[in-house]
Amino acid sequence: MLWGVARSILRHSLPWPASRAFVHSSGRTLRKGLLKYVDLAEERDGYVGGGFLTGLVRKANDSREVRELLNEGARRFNNTVPWQFLAAAAQVSAGPSVNDPQLAGTLLARIPPENIPHVHEGVFRAVLGNASKHKNSLVAIKAFRLLVARGLPLIPTDYARVIHSGIDSLDEETRLMNQLFEQPCPHDLDPRVIGVLLKRCNARHEFDLARKVWQWAAPRCHAKADDHELRFVTAQYLLLCGRTGNMAVARQVWEDAKNAGIAHLPIITGSMLSILAAHGADDEVLRLIKNIPPSSFNSHMLTAALTACSHSGNVDAARALMDQIETDNRQPPVADIRSYTALVDAFARRGDFTSALAIIERAKSQSHIGEDDVMWITVLGPCRHFKNLPVAQMAFDAVKRLGSPEQLASAYVLMSDVHKACGDLSAASRMQQERLEKGLAKERGTVTLSMGNGKTHVFHVREIPPELSHASSAIHRKLKEWSLWLAACGVSDESIQCQHSEKLALAYAITQGMSHVVLRKNLRICEACHEASKQITVLESISIHHWDRSRVHIMQDGKCSCNDRY
Ligand SMILES: [Zn+2]
Ligand SMILES: [Zn+2]
């Protein structure tokens, strides 16, 4: 049998493949690499069949060897390479030794359709998995479709892999997810499937779809509490709920996590704390941390708790918490520089700069904490609102001393704003001038608008995205209308005059008839935008879900969930 020959030749000819030409005892020069074994087999049997080549290709260690054998096959079989050979070559190309998804896809495509039902499903799954890992969506889709054509039931991992590969059609992605949801969720579902689906929902701002994922996966989520991956996806979903602002769902997930016995794990508790913090729910945060055993209480949790207090303006609770942590004097220390910064932030937002500066001194006096540029920027920001020039100057000097170029750029912008707020316009423009001379570019404000169907548009200041240029005049008409309305309400229309990215995005959303607008911003929302957006919710009878770098703002009926603390 050819198979036996192949095996015996392979077994007795190690080590291989040879890197140079090999001279046989007969005096004949054999080819290099795996082709040497073709020559040897031919010499022995006078004939090399498809079975031999198929066995040989499984030994390939790189794409070149696969291609050489493929060419050899094409030459020997007049271009009609046996499908078994193509399938084996595709599988090995997708395997760890060759790891070439493109080649694997090309080989699969060469298998004649009538032979697809005979190909082992493992071949398609190997190619699908490898393409998914490499984000090669074209090959992943090809392998997925062949798996469908093969006529076997698909498993959730097949769907997760094709979705993870990054298919560019959102409709196709949604269709695949819905198709998956029609199947009952297996109790032993790989939690990574949930992770992949949630990650896509997050990227697409598709929170309803995320809820569907979670509901579909519910049987799995209750099944095994000691699963590391499951903890991870629970934390992922909690954070996603926080972003959607749907705290009722977040609290339900938290209750489920408690029932499953995983809520106490730092990753779950930490996620819950950080979403409560983003919503300024300090009462709940303080209640929650009371139940955390000291051994699992970490600096991330402390920072989240302090941030929640800061957002809700509860500085007394923040100070008491920090005092208690320091009295406990746990080793290693729980408080780190971020916790101190959160406390500084709590005082500075209140305009209590004396306490804020005292906290910085306290941080500096501890060898493992110290001061940094972020801490001082935290002080500098609120100086604009409280028109405190001396403290602003002190903070600005500190950032100059400690800061990275990005932080220094923000410090210049903030310092310029403080001068403007204090009525010194020439000092304000001097700051901007100095910043430009030093070549310090501030991070560009970017707002992403979710259209609800998975599509998003990205806006910058004074810049409507090119794909929406047709809507430009409608957007500007809307802005003009808002300008008049805001003036009538006695609210500044600065953010509209300056065409801030939020306002362009919001205007476009309204022209599209959206009543629930989801915006995501890379920086913190500015005061002018915050006031204007709140008013606009009244005029347009809409709700705005504005998620910025620091927290979530849910605006409706002229009010914001942050109670104007931001
Ligand atoms: Zn703004
Ligand atoms: Zn707000």
Coordinates of C-alpha atoms and ligand atoms in Angstrom, one line a residue:
M1 CA 0.0 0.0 0.0
L2 CA 1.2 3.5 -0.8
W3 CA 0.2 4.6 2.7
G4 CA 2.5 2.0 4.2
V5 CA 5.3 3.1 2.0
A6 CA 4.8 6.7 2.9
R7 CA 4.8 5.9 6.6
S8 CA 7.9 3.7 6.4
I9 CA 9.8 6.2 4.4
L10 CA 8.9 9.0 6.7
R11 CA 9.8 7.0 9.8
H12 CA 13.2 5.8 8.6
S13 CA 14.3 9.1 7.0
L14 CA 14.5 11.3 10.1
P15 CA 15.8 13.9 10.7
W16 CA 14.0 15.8 8.0
P17 CA 13.3 17.9 6.0
A18 CA 16.8 18.2 4.6
S19 CA 18.0 21.7 4.0
R20 CA 20.2 20.8 1.1
A21 CA 20.1 18.4 -1.8
F22 CA 20.5 14.9 -0.8
V23 CA 22.6 12.4 -2.8
H24 CA 21.1 8.9 -2.7
S25 CA 23.2 5.7 -2.6
S26 CA 22.2 5.1 -6.3
G27 CA 24.1 8.3 -7.1
R28 CA 20.9 10.2 -8.0
T29 CA 20.5 13.7 -6.6
L30 CA 17.3 14.1 -4.7
R31 CA 15.3 17.3 -4.3
K32 CA 15.3 19.3 -1.1
G33 CA 12.8 19.3 1.7
L34 CA 9.7 17.2 1.6
L35 CA 10.1 16.7 -2.2
K36 CA 13.0 14.4 -1.3
Y37 CA 10.6 11.8 0.0
V38 CA 8.6 12.0 -3.3
D39 CA 11.8 11.1 -5.1
L40 CA 12.6 8.3 -2.7
A41 CA 9.1 6.8 -3.0
E42 CA 9.2 7.1 -6.8
E43 CA 12.6 5.3 -6.8
R44 CA 11.2 2.5 -4.6
D45 CA 7.8 2.0 -6.2
G46 CA 8.1 3.7 -9.6
Y47 CA 4.9 5.5 -8.9
V48 CA 3.7 8.2 -6.4
G49 CA 0.0 8.4 -5.7
G50 CA -2.4 10.9 -4.1
G51 CA -2.4 9.0 -0.8
F52 CA 1.4 9.4 -0.5
L53 CA 1.3 13.1 -1.2
T54 CA -1.6 13.5 1.2
G55 CA 0.3 11.8 3.9
L56 CA 3.4 13.9 3.2
V57 CA 1.6 17.2 3.2
R58 CA 0.6 16.6 6.8
K59 CA 4.3 16.8 7.7
A60 CA 4.7 20.3 6.2
N61 CA 6.3 22.9 8.5
D62 CA 5.8 26.0 6.5
S63 CA 3.8 27.5 3.6
R64 CA 6.6 26.9 1.1
E65 CA 6.5 23.1 1.7
V66 CA 2.8 23.0 1.3
R67 CA 3.0 24.9 -2.0
E68 CA 5.9 22.7 -3.3
L69 CA 3.8 19.6 -2.7
L70 CA 0.8 21.2 -4.2
N71 CA 2.8 22.0 -7.4
E72 CA 4.1 18.5 -7.4
G73 CA 0.6 17.2 -7.2
A74 CA -0.7 19.5 -9.9
R75 CA 2.1 18.3 -12.2
R76 CA 1.5 14.6 -11.5
F77 CA -2.3 14.8 -11.7
N78 CA -2.7 17.1 -14.7
N79 CA -4.0 19.9 -12.5
T80 CA -6.8 17.8 -11.0
V81 CA -5.3 17.4 -7.5
P82 CA -7.3 14.9 -5.4
W83 CA -9.7 16.6 -3.0
Q84 CA -8.3 14.5 -0.1
F85 CA -4.9 16.1 -0.8
L86 CA -6.4 19.6 -0.9
A87 CA -8.3 19.0 2.4
A88 CA -5.2 17.7 4.2
A89 CA -3.2 20.6 2.8
A90 CA -5.8 23.1 4.0
Q91 CA -5.9 21.6 7.4
V92 CA -2.2 21.6 7.9
S93 CA -2.0 25.2 6.5
A94 CA -4.4 26.3 9.3
G95 CA -2.5 24.3 11.9
P96 CA 0.2 25.6 14.2
S97 CA 3.1 24.4 12.1
V98 CA 2.2 26.3 9.0
N99 CA -0.3 28.9 10.3
D100 CA -1.2 30.5 7.0
P101 CA -4.9 31.2 6.9
Q102 CA -4.8 32.7 3.4
L103 CA -3.2 29.6 1.9
A104 CA -5.7 27.4 3.8
G105 CA -8.6 29.4 2.3
T106 CA -7.2 29.1 -1.2
L107 CA -6.8 25.4 -0.8
L108 CA -10.4 25.0 0.5
A109 CA -11.7 27.0 -2.5
R110 CA -10.1 24.5 -4.8
I111 CA -12.0 21.5 -3.5
P112 CA -14.8 20.8 -6.1
P113 CA -18.3 21.4 -4.7
E114 CA -19.4 17.8 -5.2
N115 CA -16.6 16.6 -2.8
I116 CA -17.5 19.0 0.0
P117 CA -19.9 16.6 1.7
H118 CA -17.0 14.1 2.0
V119 CA -14.5 16.5 3.6
H120 CA -14.2 15.9 7.4
E121 CA -15.8 18.8 9.4
G122 CA -12.6 19.2 11.3
V123 CA -10.9 20.6 8.2
F124 CA -13.4 23.5 7.9
R125 CA -13.3 24.1 11.7
A126 CA -9.5 24.2 11.6
V127 CA -9.5 26.8 8.8
L128 CA -12.3 28.8 10.4
G129 CA -10.5 28.9 13.8
N130 CA -7.2 29.9 12.2
A131 CA -8.8 32.6 10.0
S132 CA -10.7 33.9 13.0
K133 CA -7.5 34.2 15.1
H134 CA -5.9 36.1 12.3
K135 CA -9.0 38.2 11.7
N136 CA -9.1 37.0 8.1
S137 CA -12.8 37.4 7.6
L138 CA -12.9 36.4 3.9
V139 CA -11.4 33.0 4.7
A140 CA -13.4 32.6 7.9
I141 CA -16.7 33.2 6.0
K142 CA -15.6 30.9 3.2
A143 CA -14.9 28.1 5.8
F144 CA -18.1 28.8 7.6
R145 CA -20.2 28.6 4.5
L146 CA -18.6 25.3 3.5
L147 CA -19.4 24.0 7.0
V148 CA -23.0 24.9 6.3
A149 CA -22.8 23.3 2.9
R150 CA -21.3 20.2 4.6
G151 CA -24.8 19.9 6.2
L152 CA -23.7 19.4 9.8
P153 CA -25.3 21.2 12.7
L154 CA -23.3 24.3 13.6
I155 CA -22.1 24.9 17.1
P156 CA -21.9 28.2 19.0
T157 CA -18.1 28.3 18.6
D158 CA -18.5 28.3 14.8
Y159 CA -20.7 31.4 15.0
A160 CA -18.3 33.1 17.5
R161 CA -15.3 32.4 15.3
V162 CA -16.8 33.8 12.2
I163 CA -18.1 36.9 14.1
H164 CA -14.7 37.3 15.8
S165 CA -13.0 37.3 12.4
G166 CA -14.3 40.8 11.8
I167 CA -16.8 40.5 9.0
D168 CA -17.5 43.9 7.6
S169 CA -21.2 43.6 7.0
L170 CA -23.1 44.5 10.1
D171 CA -26.3 43.1 8.7
E172 CA -24.6 39.8 8.2
E173 CA -23.2 39.9 11.7
T174 CA -26.6 40.6 13.2
R175 CA -28.2 37.9 11.1
L176 CA -25.6 35.4 12.4
M177 CA -26.2 36.3 16.0
N178 CA -29.9 36.0 15.6
Q179 CA -29.5 32.6 13.9
L180 CA -27.4 31.5 16.9
F181 CA -30.0 32.7 19.4
E182 CA -32.5 30.4 17.8
Q183 CA -30.5 27.5 19.1
P184 CA -30.8 26.7 22.8
C185 CA -27.6 27.7 24.7
P186 CA -25.7 24.6 25.7
H187 CA -25.0 24.3 29.4
D188 CA -21.3 23.8 28.7
L189 CA -21.1 26.7 26.3
D190 CA -17.5 28.1 26.1
P191 CA -17.8 31.5 27.9
R192 CA -15.4 32.9 25.3
V193 CA -18.4 32.8 22.9
I194 CA -20.3 35.2 25.1
G195 CA -17.2 37.3 25.4
V196 CA -16.8 37.6 21.6
L197 CA -20.5 38.5 21.1
L198 CA -20.5 41.1 23.9
K199 CA -17.3 42.7 22.6
R200 CA -18.9 43.2 19.2
C201 CA -22.1 44.6 20.8
N202 CA -19.9 47.0 22.7
A203 CA -18.0 48.1 19.7
R204 CA -21.2 48.6 17.8
H205 CA -23.0 50.4 20.7
E206 CA -25.7 47.7 20.3
F207 CA -26.9 47.4 23.8
D208 CA -30.2 45.7 23.0
L209 CA -28.3 43.1 21.2
A210 CA -26.0 42.7 24.2
R211 CA -29.0 42.1 26.4
K212 CA -30.2 39.4 23.9
V213 CA -26.7 37.8 24.1
W214 CA -26.9 37.7 27.9
Q215 CA -30.5 36.4 28.0
W216 CA -29.6 33.7 25.5
A217 CA -26.5 32.7 27.5
A218 CA -28.3 32.7 30.8
P219 CA -28.4 28.9 31.3
R220 CA -24.6 28.8 30.9
C221 CA -24.1 31.8 33.2
H222 CA -25.8 29.9 36.1
A223 CA -24.1 26.7 35.4
K224 CA -20.5 26.9 36.6
A225 CA -19.4 29.6 39.0
D226 CA -15.8 28.6 39.3
D227 CA -15.0 29.3 35.7
H228 CA -12.4 32.0 35.1
E229 CA -13.7 32.9 31.6
L230 CA -17.2 33.2 33.0
R231 CA -16.1 35.7 35.6
F232 CA -14.5 37.7 32.9
V233 CA -17.6 37.9 30.7
T234 CA -19.8 38.7 33.7
A235 CA -17.5 41.7 34.4
Q236 CA -17.6 42.6 30.7
Y237 CA -21.4 42.6 30.7
L238 CA -21.6 44.6 34.0
L239 CA -19.4 47.3 32.5
L240 CA -21.5 47.3 29.3
C241 CA -24.7 47.8 31.4
G242 CA -22.9 50.7 33.1
R243 CA -22.3 52.3 29.7
T244 CA -25.8 51.9 28.6
G245 CA -26.9 53.6 31.7
N246 CA -29.4 50.9 32.4
M247 CA -28.6 50.4 36.1
A248 CA -31.7 48.2 36.6
V249 CA -30.1 45.6 34.4
A250 CA -26.7 46.1 36.0
R251 CA -28.2 45.5 39.4
Q252 CA -29.9 42.4 38.2
V253 CA -26.6 41.0 36.8
W254 CA -25.0 41.9 40.1
E255 CA -27.7 39.9 42.0
D256 CA -27.3 37.0 39.6
A257 CA -23.5 37.1 40.2
K258 CA -24.2 37.1 44.0
N259 CA -26.5 34.0 43.6
A260 CA -23.9 32.3 41.5
G261 CA -21.3 32.9 44.2
I262 CA -19.0 35.0 42.1
A263 CA -19.9 38.6 43.1
H264 CA -17.2 38.7 45.8
L265 CA -14.4 38.2 43.2
P266 CA -12.3 41.3 42.8
I267 CA -13.0 41.4 39.0
I268 CA -16.8 41.4 39.5
T269 CA -16.9 43.7 42.6
G270 CA -14.4 46.0 40.9
S271 CA -16.6 46.3 37.8
M272 CA -19.8 46.9 39.8
L273 CA -18.0 49.6 41.8
S274 CA -16.7 51.4 38.7
I275 CA -20.1 51.5 37.1
L276 CA -21.7 52.8 40.2
A277 CA -18.9 55.3 40.4
A278 CA -19.5 56.5 36.8
H279 CA -23.1 57.1 37.8
G280 CA -22.2 58.8 41.1
A281 CA -24.1 56.2 43.1
D282 CA -22.1 56.8 46.3
D283 CA -24.7 55.3 48.7
E284 CA -24.6 52.0 47.0
V285 CA -20.8 52.1 46.7
L286 CA -20.3 52.6 50.4
R287 CA -22.8 49.9 51.2
L288 CA -21.1 47.5 48.9
I289 CA -17.6 48.1 50.1
K290 CA -18.7 47.4 53.7
N291 CA -19.2 43.8 52.6
I292 CA -15.9 43.3 50.9
P293 CA -13.5 41.3 53.0
P294 CA -10.3 43.3 53.8
S295 CA -8.2 40.7 52.0
S296 CA -9.8 41.4 48.6
F297 CA -10.2 45.1 49.0
N298 CA -7.8 46.6 46.5
S299 CA -6.7 50.0 45.3
H300 CA -8.9 49.8 42.2
M301 CA -12.0 49.4 44.4
L302 CA -10.9 52.2 46.7
T303 CA -10.4 54.5 43.7
A304 CA -13.9 53.6 42.4
A305 CA -15.4 54.3 45.8
L306 CA -13.7 57.6 46.1
T307 CA -14.7 58.5 42.5
A308 CA -18.3 57.8 43.2
C309 CA -18.2 60.1 46.3
S310 CA -16.5 62.7 44.2
H311 CA -19.1 62.5 41.5
S312 CA -21.9 62.8 43.9
G313 CA -20.2 65.6 45.9
N314 CA -20.0 63.5 49.1
V315 CA -16.5 64.6 50.1
D316 CA -17.0 63.8 53.8
A317 CA -17.6 60.2 53.0
A318 CA -14.6 60.2 50.7
R319 CA -12.3 61.7 53.3
A320 CA -13.6 59.3 56.0
L321 CA -13.0 56.3 53.8
M322 CA -9.4 57.4 53.0
D323 CA -8.8 58.1 56.7
Q324 CA -10.0 54.6 57.6
I325 CA -7.8 52.9 55.0
E326 CA -4.8 54.8 56.2
T327 CA -5.5 54.0 59.9
D328 CA -5.8 50.3 59.0
N329 CA -2.3 50.6 57.6
R330 CA -2.6 47.4 55.6
Q331 CA 0.5 45.9 54.0
P332 CA 0.9 46.2 51.1
P333 CA -0.8 49.6 51.2
V334 CA -4.3 49.8 49.6
A335 CA -4.2 53.5 48.6
D336 CA -2.2 54.3 45.6
I337 CA -1.6 57.5 43.6
R338 CA -4.9 57.1 41.7
S339 CA -6.9 56.8 45.0
Y340 CA -5.2 60.0 46.2
T341 CA -6.1 61.7 42.9
A342 CA -9.7 60.7 43.3
L343 CA -9.8 62.3 46.7
V344 CA -8.1 65.5 45.4
D345 CA -10.7 65.5 42.6
A346 CA -13.5 65.3 45.2
F347 CA -12.3 68.5 47.0
A348 CA -11.3 70.4 43.9
R349 CA -14.8 69.9 42.3
R350 CA -16.3 71.4 45.4
G351 CA -14.0 74.4 45.1
D352 CA -12.3 73.4 48.4
F353 CA -8.8 74.0 47.1
T354 CA -7.3 74.2 50.6
S355 CA -8.3 70.6 51.4
A356 CA -7.3 69.5 47.8
L357 CA -3.8 70.9 48.3
A358 CA -3.5 69.4 51.8
I359 CA -4.3 66.0 50.3
I360 CA -1.5 66.5 47.7
E361 CA 0.9 67.3 50.5
R362 CA -0.2 64.1 52.3
A363 CA 0.5 62.1 49.2
K364 CA 3.9 63.7 48.7
S365 CA 4.9 62.9 52.3
Q366 CA 4.4 59.2 51.6
S367 CA 7.3 57.6 49.8
H368 CA 5.2 55.1 47.9
I369 CA 2.6 57.7 46.6
G370 CA 4.1 61.1 45.7
E371 CA 2.6 63.6 43.2
D372 CA 2.1 63.4 39.5
D373 CA 0.8 65.6 36.6
V374 CA -2.7 63.9 36.6
M375 CA -3.2 64.9 40.2
W376 CA -2.4 68.6 39.4
I377 CA -4.6 68.6 36.3
T378 CA -7.4 67.5 38.6
V379 CA -6.8 70.7 40.6
L380 CA -6.4 72.9 37.6
G381 CA -9.7 71.9 35.9
P382 CA -12.1 73.3 38.5
C383 CA -10.1 76.5 38.8
R384 CA -11.9 77.8 35.8
H385 CA -15.4 77.4 37.3
F386 CA -14.3 78.9 40.7
K387 CA -12.1 81.5 39.0
N388 CA -9.2 80.8 41.2
L389 CA -6.1 82.1 39.4
P390 CA -3.5 81.7 42.2
V391 CA -4.2 77.9 42.7
A392 CA -4.4 77.5 38.9
Q393 CA -1.0 79.0 38.5
M394 CA 0.4 76.7 41.2
A395 CA -1.1 73.6 39.5
F396 CA 0.0 74.8 36.0
D397 CA 3.6 75.2 37.3
A398 CA 3.5 71.7 38.8
V399 CA 2.3 70.1 35.5
K400 CA 5.1 72.0 33.7
R401 CA 7.5 70.4 36.2
L402 CA 6.0 66.9 36.1
G403 CA 4.0 66.5 33.0
S404 CA 4.1 64.5 29.8
P405 CA 3.6 66.5 26.6
E406 CA -0.1 65.5 26.4
Q407 CA -0.8 66.6 29.9
L408 CA 1.1 69.8 29.4
A409 CA -1.0 70.5 26.3
S410 CA -4.2 70.1 28.3
A411 CA -2.7 72.2 31.1
Y412 CA -2.1 75.1 28.6
V413 CA -5.7 74.8 27.4
L414 CA -7.1 74.8 30.9
M415 CA -4.9 77.6 32.0
S416 CA -6.0 79.6 29.0
D417 CA -9.7 78.9 30.0
V418 CA -9.0 80.1 33.6
H419 CA -7.6 83.4 32.3
K420 CA -10.6 83.7 30.1
A421 CA -13.0 83.0 33.0
C422 CA -11.1 85.6 35.1
G423 CA -11.6 88.1 32.3
D424 CA -8.0 88.3 31.1
L425 CA -8.4 87.6 27.4
S426 CA -4.9 88.6 26.4
A427 CA -3.4 86.2 29.0
A428 CA -5.7 83.5 27.6
S429 CA -4.5 84.0 24.1
R430 CA -0.9 84.2 25.3
M431 CA -1.3 80.7 26.8
Q432 CA -2.6 79.3 23.5
Q433 CA 0.2 81.0 21.6
E434 CA 2.9 79.6 23.9
R435 CA 1.3 76.1 23.6
L436 CA 1.5 76.3 19.8
E437 CA 5.1 77.6 19.9
K438 CA 6.1 74.6 22.0
G439 CA 4.4 72.3 19.4
L440 CA 2.0 70.9 22.1
A441 CA -1.0 69.4 20.3
K442 CA -4.0 68.8 22.5
E443 CA -6.0 65.6 22.0
R444 CA -8.7 66.1 19.4
G445 CA -12.2 65.9 20.7
T446 CA -14.0 63.0 19.0
V447 CA -17.7 62.1 19.3
T448 CA -19.1 58.8 18.1
L449 CA -22.8 58.7 17.4
S450 CA -24.6 55.3 17.4
M451 CA -27.3 55.0 14.9
G452 CA -29.0 52.1 16.6
N453 CA -28.6 49.7 13.6
G454 CA -25.0 49.1 14.5
K455 CA -23.7 51.9 12.3
T456 CA -21.7 54.8 13.9
H457 CA -20.6 58.2 12.7
V458 CA -17.5 60.0 14.0
F459 CA -17.7 63.8 14.4
H460 CA -14.9 66.3 15.2
V461 CA -15.2 70.0 16.1
R462 CA -16.5 71.9 13.0
E463 CA -16.3 68.7 11.0
I464 CA -19.2 66.7 9.7
P465 CA -18.1 63.2 8.6
P466 CA -17.7 63.0 4.8
E467 CA -20.3 60.2 4.5
L468 CA -22.9 62.7 5.9
S469 CA -22.0 65.7 3.7
H470 CA -25.5 65.5 2.2
A471 CA -27.0 66.3 5.6
S472 CA -24.8 69.3 6.2
S473 CA -27.5 72.0 5.5
A474 CA -30.1 70.2 7.6
I475 CA -27.5 70.0 10.5
H476 CA -26.8 73.8 10.2
R477 CA -30.5 74.7 10.1
K478 CA -31.0 72.7 13.3
L479 CA -28.0 74.4 15.0
K480 CA -29.4 77.8 14.1
E481 CA -32.8 76.9 15.6
W482 CA -31.1 75.7 18.8
S483 CA -29.0 78.9 19.0
L484 CA -32.2 81.0 19.1
W485 CA -33.9 78.8 21.6
L486 CA -30.9 78.8 24.0
A487 CA -30.7 82.5 23.8
A488 CA -34.4 82.7 24.7
C489 CA -33.7 80.4 27.7
G490 CA -30.7 82.5 28.8
V491 CA -28.3 79.6 28.1
S492 CA -25.0 80.1 26.4
D493 CA -24.8 79.0 22.8
E494 CA -21.0 78.9 22.8
S495 CA -20.9 75.2 22.0
I496 CA -23.1 75.8 19.0
Q497 CA -21.2 78.8 17.7
C498 CA -18.0 76.9 18.0
Q499 CA -19.6 73.8 16.4
H500 CA -18.5 71.3 19.1
S501 CA -18.5 67.8 17.9
E502 CA -21.3 66.8 20.3
K503 CA -23.6 69.5 18.9
L504 CA -23.0 68.4 15.3
A505 CA -23.6 64.8 16.2
L506 CA -26.7 65.7 18.2
A507 CA -28.1 67.8 15.4
Y508 CA -27.6 65.0 12.9
A509 CA -29.3 62.5 15.2
I510 CA -32.4 64.8 15.5
T511 CA -32.6 65.3 11.8
Q512 CA -32.8 61.5 11.6
G513 CA -35.8 61.4 13.9
M514 CA -33.9 59.8 16.8
S515 CA -35.4 60.3 20.2
H516 CA -32.8 58.4 22.3
V517 CA -29.4 59.6 21.3
V518 CA -26.2 57.7 22.4
L519 CA -23.0 59.7 22.1
R520 CA -19.5 58.6 23.2
K521 CA -16.8 61.2 23.7
N522 CA -13.0 60.6 24.2
L523 CA -12.6 63.7 26.4
R524 CA -14.7 65.1 29.2
I525 CA -17.8 67.0 28.2
C526 CA -17.4 70.8 28.3
E527 CA -19.5 73.0 30.5
A528 CA -21.1 74.8 27.5
C529 CA -22.1 71.6 25.8
H530 CA -23.5 70.2 29.1
E531 CA -25.8 73.1 29.7
A532 CA -26.9 73.4 26.0
S533 CA -27.6 69.6 25.7
K534 CA -29.8 69.6 28.8
Q535 CA -31.9 72.4 27.4
I536 CA -32.1 70.7 24.0
T537 CA -33.7 67.6 25.7
V538 CA -36.6 69.9 26.6
L539 CA -37.0 71.5 23.2
E540 CA -36.7 68.2 21.2
S541 CA -38.4 65.9 23.8
I542 CA -35.4 63.5 23.6
S543 CA -33.1 61.8 26.0
I544 CA -29.3 61.9 25.5
H545 CA -27.0 59.3 26.7
H546 CA -23.6 61.0 26.8
W547 CA -20.7 58.8 27.8
D548 CA -17.4 60.7 28.3
R549 CA -14.0 59.9 29.5
S550 CA -14.9 60.3 33.1
R551 CA -18.5 59.4 33.5
V552 CA -22.0 58.8 32.0
H553 CA -24.5 61.6 31.6
I554 CA -28.1 60.7 31.1
M555 CA -30.0 63.9 30.1
Q556 CA -33.7 64.2 30.0
D557 CA -36.3 66.9 30.7
G558 CA -33.6 69.5 31.1
K559 CA -31.8 67.6 33.8
C560 CA -28.7 65.4 33.9
S561 CA -28.1 62.3 36.0
C562 CA -24.8 63.8 37.1
N563 CA -26.6 66.6 38.9
D564 CA -24.2 69.0 37.2
R565 CA -21.2 67.5 38.9
Y566 CA -18.7 66.6 36.2
Ligands
ZN1 ZN -18.4 71.2 24.1
ZN2 ZN -24.1 65.5 33.3

